[in-house]
Amino acid sequence: MGIISPRDFVDVISVKRYEDGTVSSNATNVSHPNSPPQPGYVRGFNHPCGCFCVPVPGEPGKMQLFSFFQTDLGGLLPRSVVDSFFPTSMVEFYSNLTKAVKSLK
């Protein structure tokens, strides 16, 4: 509907696979001269965040997920808008995470 400006984020991301099969993906906000704020976008900010996918002992093909996120969407969004947006975006995030982890096998 165009009432909420699109957001962009600039993060550095580290993905590591451990010998026991654990996969970690960690990120934090960065500033970079090649990625200045763009007109028409509100620059969001991700505090240090990430997730760990840890194999479940005795259950091949299953992983336990530990995640931590703290995101500042920037701008002046009413709390009700943020609360209605985040559940949908997190479902999409975890769906994409599932696909990414499966592709590492």
mmCIF file of C-alpha atoms in Angstrom:
data_model
loop_
_atom_site.group_PDB
_atom_site.id
_atom_site.type_symbol
_atom_site.label_atom_id
_atom_site.label_comp_id
_atom_site.label_asym_id
_atom_site.label_seq_id
_atom_site.Cartn_x
_atom_site.Cartn_y
_atom_site.Cartn_z
ATOM 1 C CA MET A 1 0.000 0.000 0.000
ATOM 2 C CA GLY A 2 3.039 2.270 0.182
ATOM 3 C CA ILE A 3 2.384 3.626 3.670
ATOM 4 C CA ILE A 4 5.521 2.038 5.127
ATOM 5 C CA SER A 5 8.926 2.761 3.615
ATOM 6 C CA PRO A 6 11.016 -0.254 2.651
ATOM 7 C CA ARG A 7 13.969 -1.092 4.889
ATOM 8 C CA ASP A 8 17.514 -2.050 4.090
ATOM 9 C CA PHE A 9 20.209 -3.512 6.311
ATOM 10 C CA VAL A 10 23.969 -3.749 5.912
ATOM 11 C CA ASP A 11 25.416 -6.633 7.917
ATOM 12 C CA VAL A 12 28.536 -8.717 7.968
ATOM 13 C CA ILE A 13 27.675 -12.410 8.241
ATOM 14 C CA SER A 14 29.807 -15.350 9.330
ATOM 15 C CA VAL A 15 28.673 -18.924 8.716
ATOM 16 C CA LYS A 16 30.667 -21.742 10.269
ATOM 17 C CA ARG A 17 30.245 -25.502 10.244
ATOM 18 C CA TYR A 18 31.721 -27.454 13.160
ATOM 19 C CA GLU A 19 33.034 -31.036 13.236
ATOM 20 C CA ASP A 20 30.016 -32.241 15.248
ATOM 21 C CA GLY A 21 27.662 -30.985 12.502
ATOM 22 C CA THR A 22 26.653 -27.776 14.276
ATOM 23 C CA VAL A 23 26.148 -24.833 11.947
ATOM 24 C CA SER A 24 26.309 -21.265 13.208
ATOM 25 C CA SER A 25 25.290 -18.134 11.351
ATOM 26 C CA ASN A 26 26.152 -14.868 13.073
ATOM 27 C CA ALA A 27 25.779 -11.277 11.949
ATOM 28 C CA THR A 28 26.079 -7.689 13.069
ATOM 29 C CA ASN A 29 25.433 -4.284 11.572
ATOM 30 C CA VAL A 30 28.278 -2.545 9.739
ATOM 31 C CA SER A 31 28.792 0.716 7.911
ATOM 32 C CA HIS A 32 30.495 0.479 4.556
ATOM 33 C CA PRO A 33 31.307 3.236 2.071
ATOM 34 C CA ASN A 34 30.027 1.077 -0.825
ATOM 35 C CA SER A 35 26.615 0.758 0.855
ATOM 36 C CA PRO A 36 25.426 4.245 1.792
ATOM 37 C CA PRO A 37 21.779 4.815 2.750
ATOM 38 C CA GLN A 38 19.593 4.931 -0.359
ATOM 39 C CA PRO A 39 16.779 7.382 -1.088
ATOM 40 C CA GLY A 40 13.371 5.844 -0.442
ATOM 41 C CA TYR A 41 14.711 3.316 2.097
ATOM 42 C CA VAL A 42 14.970 3.484 5.862
ATOM 43 C CA ARG A 43 18.229 1.994 7.144
ATOM 44 C CA GLY A 44 17.544 -0.657 9.777
ATOM 45 C CA PHE A 45 20.048 -1.852 12.347
ATOM 46 C CA ASN A 46 20.751 -5.427 13.434
ATOM 47 C CA HIS A 47 22.471 -5.774 16.787
ATOM 48 C CA PRO A 48 24.793 -8.796 17.075
ATOM 49 C CA CYS A 49 22.565 -11.747 16.265
ATOM 50 C CA GLY A 50 22.572 -15.260 14.951
ATOM 51 C CA CYS A 51 21.503 -18.822 15.224
ATOM 52 C CA PHE A 52 22.980 -22.230 15.951
ATOM 53 C CA CYS A 53 21.672 -25.421 14.385
ATOM 54 C CA VAL A 54 22.825 -28.299 16.576
ATOM 55 C CA PRO A 55 22.367 -31.980 15.629
ATOM 56 C CA VAL A 56 19.968 -33.869 17.918
ATOM 57 C CA PRO A 57 21.852 -36.876 19.328
ATOM 58 C CA GLY A 58 20.352 -40.175 18.167
ATOM 59 C CA GLU A 59 18.015 -38.525 15.649
ATOM 60 C CA PRO A 60 19.734 -38.275 12.272
ATOM 61 C CA GLY A 61 18.392 -35.501 10.084
ATOM 62 C CA LYS A 62 17.092 -33.448 13.021
ATOM 63 C CA MET A 63 18.623 -30.285 14.412
ATOM 64 C CA GLN A 64 17.813 -28.125 17.390
ATOM 65 C CA LEU A 65 17.719 -24.391 16.699
ATOM 66 C CA PHE A 66 18.915 -21.665 19.054
ATOM 67 C CA SER A 67 18.459 -18.131 17.757
ATOM 68 C CA PHE A 68 18.853 -14.625 19.055
ATOM 69 C CA PHE A 69 17.892 -11.420 17.273
ATOM 70 C CA GLN A 70 17.494 -7.780 18.167
ATOM 71 C CA THR A 71 16.534 -5.632 15.209
ATOM 72 C CA ASP A 72 15.812 -1.917 15.072
ATOM 73 C CA LEU A 73 13.664 -1.305 11.999
ATOM 74 C CA GLY A 74 14.388 2.421 12.115
ATOM 75 C CA GLY A 75 11.898 5.144 11.309
ATOM 76 C CA LEU A 76 8.757 5.902 13.233
ATOM 77 C CA LEU A 77 6.696 2.734 13.019
ATOM 78 C CA PRO A 78 3.809 2.289 15.446
ATOM 79 C CA ARG A 79 4.256 -0.721 17.742
ATOM 80 C CA SER A 80 1.123 -2.342 16.276
ATOM 81 C CA VAL A 81 2.685 -2.275 12.775
ATOM 82 C CA VAL A 82 5.920 -3.862 14.009
ATOM 83 C CA ASP A 83 3.996 -6.505 15.959
ATOM 84 C CA SER A 84 1.892 -7.417 12.907
ATOM 85 C CA PHE A 85 4.883 -7.493 10.508
ATOM 86 C CA PHE A 86 7.420 -9.499 12.504
ATOM 87 C CA PRO A 87 5.597 -12.844 12.809
ATOM 88 C CA THR A 88 5.282 -13.112 9.019
ATOM 89 C CA SER A 89 8.887 -12.096 8.374
ATOM 90 C CA MET A 90 10.202 -14.555 10.971
ATOM 91 C CA VAL A 91 8.235 -17.441 9.439
ATOM 92 C CA GLU A 92 9.849 -16.609 6.097
ATOM 93 C CA PHE A 93 13.294 -16.344 7.751
ATOM 94 C CA TYR A 94 13.013 -19.789 9.372
ATOM 95 C CA SER A 95 11.704 -21.315 6.153
ATOM 96 C CA ASN A 96 14.743 -19.959 4.301
ATOM 97 C CA LEU A 97 17.032 -21.114 7.116
ATOM 98 C CA THR A 98 15.649 -24.649 6.834
ATOM 99 C CA LYS A 99 16.393 -24.690 3.092
ATOM 100 C CA ALA A 100 19.909 -23.291 3.645
ATOM 101 C CA VAL A 101 20.816 -25.868 6.285
ATOM 102 C CA LYS A 102 19.523 -28.735 4.113
ATOM 103 C CA SER A 103 21.629 -27.469 1.199
ATOM 104 C CA LEU A 104 24.808 -27.769 3.327
ATOM 105 C CA LYS A 105 24.547 -31.572 3.498
#
